[in-house]
Structure formats: structure tokens, C-alpha cells
Amino acid sequence: MTPKEYVKVLEIQFAVLLNRILFSNESGEMMETIVCEKKQYQAIDLAKLVFAVCVVILHCQILDKSNSFEYVIDKVLLRSAVPFFFVVSGYFFAESFRKNPGGIALKKYILRLLFPLAIFELFNCVVKLVEFTVTGKELDYSIYIIAKSIIGYPLGALWFMKACIIGAIILYPFMKKQKAFIGVLIGLLLYSFALLCNNYYFIIQNTCLDSIIHQYISIFDTARNGLFVGFPLLGLGVLLHDVHKNNRGGGILFALLSLGMLMAE
């Protein structure tokens, strides 16, 4: 074979290979998957923007609760925002875990949240200490309140980040053993307890659970934390990721479950 013929054969082989890369079904499916995921992530980004606005409106308390329409907006739409962010955080935590199996994903997730949490919690504690000093509160009381906020419910709106960290730590063993579904089932029971403490206390009022809720609230103030809220909702996000990526059945069921948990909050 002459050098020219050899070069010609290489050109033909290269053309065939290029044709397979550009026009094969596998490549087309891969490109279609990438485009679909990009559109899905764009939809999630849009939803995050909408729910971020909902959080602002909720904390501004500008809605008239006596108006039935605004009351529904407040109790259904606006209060779905924080659970939505938990579920989305769980979804992307699972995506990171899929790419970096083992403790790497958990470490990255915790460090990404721990740094801003520490900075803002320190700032809030300093502001609170100055406030207590100016208003003449005793030092022991000031230290007690600040310590309680660090251990339990943080000052300001930092409970979300702390709940994500604690929830991810609890959820990690279930993910490692590929038992996220069991984690979600346990989480549903814990989340039910949180709902009874926070919004649906009237259901168990004057029952045997009443005293249990009272004792818990007297110590921890609220059930909005990593155990009762962060773990269940992050787990739901992980499970939705598992269903979506592995094309498993039950996607509609889990979507309805997610919607129900969002609206229940």
C-alpha cells in the first residue's frame, strides 16, 4: 500500500468514526439527555426564584390573614417555600453523592453550608449580646439564650442551614447502604411529629401526646430542626433523584408525596 492509499484509508476510517459520534443513536440519546437535564435544571432555578420571593413575602407579613384568598396564599403557597428548598437541596446532594460516592460528597456538602452558618451565627450572637447589654439583661441570661441558640434553634433565619447539615449526616448511612426509601419512611414519622409541634397542635390537644409535646417544646422551643424537618425532606429529595436517574416506577407517587409534604407545612 502506497503512502497516499494509506492516508486515504485513515481519512475514510476517521470519517466513519466521526459519523458514528455525531449521528449514532447513543450519541443522540446522550445529547437528548443533556438537553433534557439542562431544561429541568432551568425549571428548578426558576422555581427557586419564585419560592425565594415567597420567603421574603412570608417574613414581611404583608398579607391580610382576614382575607380568605390571602390566607390560603400564606398557608399553602408561601409556606411551601422552605420545604421546597430542602427537597431541592436533597436532590442535588444525591447528585453529588452519585458523582463522588463515599464521604467526599457529605464533606463537601457540610463545608459549603458550615462556613456561612458560622459567620452569620457569630454576627447574630454579637448583635444579640449588644442588645441584651443595652437593655440591661443579666449576663447569665444572655449567655444562656446565646448558647441555646447555638445548640438548638439558631438566631435569625439560620435554622435552614443547620437543619440541612444535621439532616445530611443522619441521611448519609441510608444513602451509603442504598436504603434511602427506608430513611424516608422513618422521616415521615419524624416529620409528622414536627407538624404536630408546629402547626397542627390542635389535633393532639388534651390527648396523651399533649404532655409529650409540651415537654419537648419547653426544652427545644421548636421541632424545626435537622432531625424532624431536615432529614425527612432531604431524604425525599434524595429519593426523587433516585427515581428520576434510574427511571424507576413510582415517580408520580413520589411527586404527589412531595406535594403533600410541601403543602402540609
Short mmCIF file of C-alpha atoms in Angstrom, two decimals:
data_model
loop_
_atom_site.label_atom_id
_atom_site.label_comp_id
_atom_site.label_asym_id
_atom_site.label_seq_id
_atom_site.Cartn_x
_atom_site.Cartn_y
_atom_site.Cartn_z
CA MET A 1 0.00 0.00 0.00
CA THR A 2 1.38 3.36 -1.05
CA PRO A 3 1.55 6.26 1.42
CA LYS A 4 -1.27 8.06 -0.42
CA GLU A 5 -3.52 4.98 -0.23
CA TYR A 6 -2.70 4.57 3.48
CA VAL A 7 -3.64 8.21 4.16
CA LYS A 8 -6.86 7.73 2.18
CA VAL A 9 -7.81 4.70 4.34
CA LEU A 10 -7.16 6.71 7.51
CA GLU A 11 -9.34 9.54 6.20
CA ILE A 12 -12.19 7.10 5.49
CA GLN A 13 -11.87 5.50 8.95
CA PHE A 14 -11.82 8.90 10.57
CA ALA A 15 -14.92 9.95 8.62
CA VAL A 16 -16.76 6.76 9.67
CA LEU A 17 -15.79 7.33 13.31
CA LEU A 18 -16.89 10.96 13.18
CA ASN A 19 -20.18 9.95 11.60
CA ARG A 20 -20.80 7.45 14.41
CA ILE A 21 -20.04 10.06 17.08
CA LEU A 22 -22.27 12.70 15.54
CA PHE A 23 -25.18 10.66 14.26
CA SER A 24 -25.32 7.39 16.20
CA ASN A 25 -28.33 6.65 18.38
CA GLU A 26 -26.18 6.54 21.53
CA SER A 27 -24.79 9.98 20.86
CA GLY A 28 -28.26 11.28 20.05
CA GLU A 29 -29.65 9.82 23.24
CA MET A 30 -26.78 11.33 25.21
CA MET A 31 -27.32 14.76 23.69
CA GLU A 32 -31.06 14.48 24.27
CA THR A 33 -30.42 13.56 27.92
CA ILE A 34 -28.11 16.54 28.39
CA VAL A 35 -30.64 18.92 26.83
CA CYS A 36 -33.46 17.49 28.97
CA GLU A 37 -31.40 17.81 32.16
CA LYS A 38 -30.48 21.37 31.25
CA LYS A 39 -34.15 22.26 30.78
CA GLN A 40 -35.02 20.56 34.08
CA TYR A 41 -32.32 22.49 35.95
CA GLN A 42 -33.55 25.73 34.38
CA ALA A 43 -37.05 24.92 35.61
CA ILE A 44 -35.66 24.27 39.11
CA ASP A 45 -33.79 27.60 39.00
CA LEU A 46 -36.99 29.39 38.05
CA ALA A 47 -38.89 27.66 40.86
CA LYS A 48 -36.13 28.63 43.32
CA LEU A 49 -36.51 32.25 42.29
CA VAL A 50 -40.29 32.13 42.77
CA PHE A 51 -40.02 30.48 46.19
CA ALA A 52 -37.25 32.87 47.27
CA VAL A 53 -39.70 35.70 46.66
CA CYS A 54 -42.28 33.71 48.65
CA VAL A 55 -39.89 33.54 51.62
CA VAL A 56 -39.41 37.32 51.52
CA ILE A 57 -43.16 37.96 51.36
CA LEU A 58 -43.76 35.48 54.18
CA HIS A 59 -41.29 37.19 56.53
CA CYS A 60 -42.51 40.67 55.61
CA GLN A 61 -46.01 39.64 56.76
CA ILE A 62 -47.75 41.92 54.29
CA LEU A 63 -50.75 39.66 53.62
CA ASP A 64 -54.09 40.23 55.29
CA LYS A 65 -54.93 36.98 57.14
CA SER A 66 -58.57 38.02 57.47
CA ASN A 67 -58.90 37.83 53.69
CA SER A 68 -59.62 34.20 52.77
CA PHE A 69 -57.69 34.33 49.48
CA GLU A 70 -54.59 35.88 51.06
CA TYR A 71 -54.86 33.44 53.95
CA VAL A 72 -54.70 30.49 51.53
CA ILE A 73 -51.74 32.09 49.72
CA ASP A 74 -49.93 32.44 53.04
CA LYS A 75 -50.69 28.96 54.38
CA VAL A 76 -50.28 26.99 51.15
CA LEU A 77 -48.03 28.73 48.64
CA LEU A 78 -45.70 30.81 50.80
CA ARG A 79 -45.17 28.13 53.44
CA SER A 80 -44.28 25.60 50.75
CA ALA A 81 -41.10 27.56 50.01
CA VAL A 82 -38.81 26.27 52.76
CA PRO A 83 -39.79 22.57 52.31
CA PHE A 84 -39.20 23.03 48.58
CA PHE A 85 -35.64 24.25 49.21
CA PHE A 86 -34.99 21.24 51.46
CA VAL A 87 -36.17 18.83 48.77
CA VAL A 88 -34.08 20.55 46.07
CA SER A 89 -31.04 20.53 48.36
CA GLY A 90 -31.54 16.80 48.92
CA TYR A 91 -31.83 16.21 45.18
CA PHE A 92 -28.51 17.90 44.41
CA PHE A 93 -26.86 16.30 47.44
CA ALA A 94 -27.79 12.94 45.89
CA GLU A 95 -26.38 14.10 42.55
CA SER A 96 -23.09 14.99 44.25
CA PHE A 97 -23.12 11.63 46.06
CA ARG A 98 -23.62 9.82 42.73
CA LYS A 99 -20.55 11.53 41.25
CA ASN A 100 -18.46 11.29 44.43
CA PRO A 101 -19.55 8.17 46.34
CA GLY A 102 -18.42 7.87 49.92
CA GLY A 103 -17.80 10.60 52.43
CA ILE A 104 -16.48 13.13 49.91
CA ALA A 105 -19.94 14.34 48.90
CA LEU A 106 -21.04 14.65 52.54
CA LYS A 107 -17.88 16.56 53.47
CA LYS A 108 -18.30 18.99 50.59
CA TYR A 109 -21.98 19.49 51.40
CA ILE A 110 -21.30 20.22 55.08
CA LEU A 111 -18.36 22.57 54.45
CA ARG A 112 -20.33 24.54 51.86
CA LEU A 113 -23.02 25.25 54.48
CA LEU A 114 -20.88 25.37 57.63
CA PHE A 115 -18.79 28.40 56.66
CA PRO A 116 -21.67 30.86 56.05
CA LEU A 117 -23.54 29.39 59.03
CA ALA A 118 -20.60 30.06 61.35
CA ILE A 119 -20.06 33.60 60.03
CA PHE A 120 -23.68 34.71 60.28
CA GLU A 121 -24.32 32.93 63.57
CA LEU A 122 -21.31 34.69 65.11
CA PHE A 123 -22.63 38.02 63.80
CA ASN A 124 -26.12 37.34 65.17
CA CYS A 125 -24.73 36.34 68.57
CA VAL A 126 -22.69 39.56 68.80
CA VAL A 127 -25.74 41.65 67.86
CA LYS A 128 -27.88 39.82 70.42
CA LEU A 129 -25.26 40.26 73.12
CA VAL A 130 -25.11 44.00 72.44
CA GLU A 131 -28.93 44.15 72.53
CA PHE A 132 -29.03 42.35 75.89
CA THR A 133 -26.34 44.64 77.29
CA VAL A 134 -28.14 47.80 76.18
CA THR A 135 -31.50 46.61 77.56
CA GLY A 136 -29.92 45.69 80.91
CA LYS A 137 -30.30 41.92 80.72
CA GLU A 138 -28.20 39.89 83.14
CA LEU A 139 -25.05 38.27 81.77
CA ASP A 140 -26.13 34.76 82.79
CA TYR A 141 -29.40 35.15 80.90
CA SER A 142 -27.60 36.49 77.81
CA ILE A 143 -25.14 33.59 77.78
CA TYR A 144 -27.99 31.09 78.27
CA ILE A 145 -30.01 32.44 75.32
CA ILE A 146 -26.99 32.58 73.01
CA ALA A 147 -25.81 29.08 73.98
CA LYS A 148 -29.31 27.73 73.49
CA SER A 149 -29.45 29.28 70.01
CA ILE A 150 -26.12 27.72 69.04
CA ILE A 151 -27.07 24.26 70.29
CA GLY A 152 -30.73 24.37 69.27
CA TYR A 153 -32.68 26.85 67.15
CA PRO A 154 -30.29 29.49 65.73
CA LEU A 155 -30.88 33.22 65.90
CA GLY A 156 -32.24 34.77 62.72
CA ALA A 157 -33.15 32.54 59.77
CA LEU A 158 -30.14 30.21 60.01
CA TRP A 159 -32.06 27.13 61.07
CA PHE A 160 -32.35 26.00 57.44
CA MET A 161 -28.58 25.60 57.01
CA LYS A 162 -28.14 23.86 60.35
CA ALA A 163 -31.06 21.54 59.59
CA CYS A 164 -29.53 20.68 56.20
CA ILE A 165 -26.20 19.76 57.82
CA ILE A 166 -27.75 17.60 60.54
CA GLY A 167 -30.24 16.07 58.11
CA ALA A 168 -27.48 15.12 55.65
CA ILE A 169 -25.41 13.49 58.41
CA ILE A 170 -28.40 11.38 59.51
CA LEU A 171 -29.33 10.55 55.92
CA TYR A 172 -25.83 9.57 54.77
CA PRO A 173 -25.82 5.99 56.22
CA PHE A 174 -29.09 5.25 54.43
CA MET A 175 -27.64 6.55 51.15
CA LYS A 176 -24.43 4.58 51.62
CA LYS A 177 -26.41 1.36 52.02
CA GLN A 178 -28.81 2.38 49.22
CA LYS A 179 -31.71 2.41 51.68
CA ALA A 180 -32.96 5.95 51.10
CA PHE A 181 -36.53 4.65 50.91
CA ILE A 182 -36.31 3.31 54.49
CA GLY A 183 -34.87 6.65 55.57
CA VAL A 184 -37.84 8.47 54.06
CA LEU A 185 -40.33 6.17 55.81
CA ILE A 186 -38.67 6.89 59.15
CA GLY A 187 -38.50 10.55 58.19
CA LEU A 188 -42.25 10.68 57.56
CA LEU A 189 -42.90 9.69 61.18
CA LEU A 190 -40.46 12.33 62.40
CA TYR A 191 -41.96 14.94 60.10
CA SER A 192 -45.43 14.13 61.43
CA PHE A 193 -44.16 14.88 64.93
CA ALA A 194 -42.79 18.22 63.69
CA LEU A 195 -46.15 19.13 62.16
CA LEU A 196 -47.91 18.34 65.42
CA CYS A 197 -45.46 20.57 67.29
CA ASN A 198 -45.51 23.45 64.85
CA ASN A 199 -48.80 23.79 63.00
CA TYR A 200 -51.21 21.02 63.99
CA TYR A 201 -51.02 21.04 67.76
CA PHE A 202 -54.80 21.38 67.96
CA ILE A 203 -55.15 17.78 66.71
CA ILE A 204 -53.49 16.27 69.80
CA GLN A 205 -54.59 18.90 72.31
CA ASN A 206 -55.93 17.33 75.51
CA THR A 207 -54.72 13.87 74.47
CA CYS A 208 -51.93 11.65 75.80
CA LEU A 209 -49.50 13.25 73.31
CA ASP A 210 -50.20 16.73 74.65
CA SER A 211 -47.82 16.42 77.61
CA ILE A 212 -45.08 14.94 75.42
CA ILE A 213 -45.28 17.88 73.01
CA HIS A 214 -45.26 20.35 75.91
CA GLN A 215 -42.18 18.76 77.47
CA TYR A 216 -40.35 18.75 74.15
CA ILE A 217 -41.20 22.39 73.33
CA SER A 218 -40.20 23.52 76.83
CA ILE A 219 -36.69 22.20 76.17
CA PHE A 220 -36.12 22.74 72.44
CA ASP A 221 -38.64 25.53 71.63
CA THR A 222 -39.45 24.12 68.17
CA ALA A 223 -39.32 20.98 66.04
CA ARG A 224 -37.93 22.88 63.06
CA ASN A 225 -34.52 21.23 63.08
CA GLY A 226 -32.37 18.70 61.25
CA LEU A 227 -33.93 15.62 62.82
CA PHE A 228 -37.64 16.33 62.37
CA VAL A 229 -37.58 18.50 59.22
CA GLY A 230 -34.17 18.47 57.54
CA PHE A 231 -33.72 14.69 57.49
CA PRO A 232 -37.20 13.82 56.11
CA LEU A 233 -37.27 16.50 53.40
CA LEU A 234 -33.68 15.99 52.30
CA GLY A 235 -34.43 12.27 52.15
CA LEU A 236 -37.40 12.93 49.92
CA GLY A 237 -35.16 14.90 47.57
CA VAL A 238 -32.65 12.03 47.51
CA LEU A 239 -35.41 9.55 46.76
CA LEU A 240 -36.80 11.71 43.94
CA HIS A 241 -33.28 11.88 42.47
CA ASP A 242 -33.01 8.08 42.67
CA VAL A 243 -36.37 7.61 40.93
CA HIS A 244 -35.51 10.17 38.25
CA LYS A 245 -31.98 9.00 37.43
CA ASN A 246 -32.73 5.29 37.46
CA ASN A 247 -36.06 5.59 35.61
CA ARG A 248 -37.78 3.63 38.34
CA GLY A 249 -41.52 3.45 38.69
CA GLY A 250 -43.39 5.45 41.26
CA GLY A 251 -42.36 8.88 40.02
CA ILE A 252 -45.94 10.19 40.13
CA LEU A 253 -46.46 8.71 43.60
CA PHE A 254 -43.35 10.41 44.97
CA ALA A 255 -44.25 13.66 43.22
CA LEU A 256 -47.65 13.60 44.94
CA LEU A 257 -45.99 12.73 48.25
CA SER A 258 -43.62 15.66 47.83
CA LEU A 259 -46.50 18.00 47.05
CA GLY A 260 -48.40 16.76 50.08
CA MET A 261 -45.45 17.33 52.40
CA LEU A 262 -44.88 20.80 50.97
CA MET A 263 -48.49 21.81 51.46
CA ALA A 264 -48.69 20.25 54.94
CA GLU A 265 -46.01 22.62 56.22
#
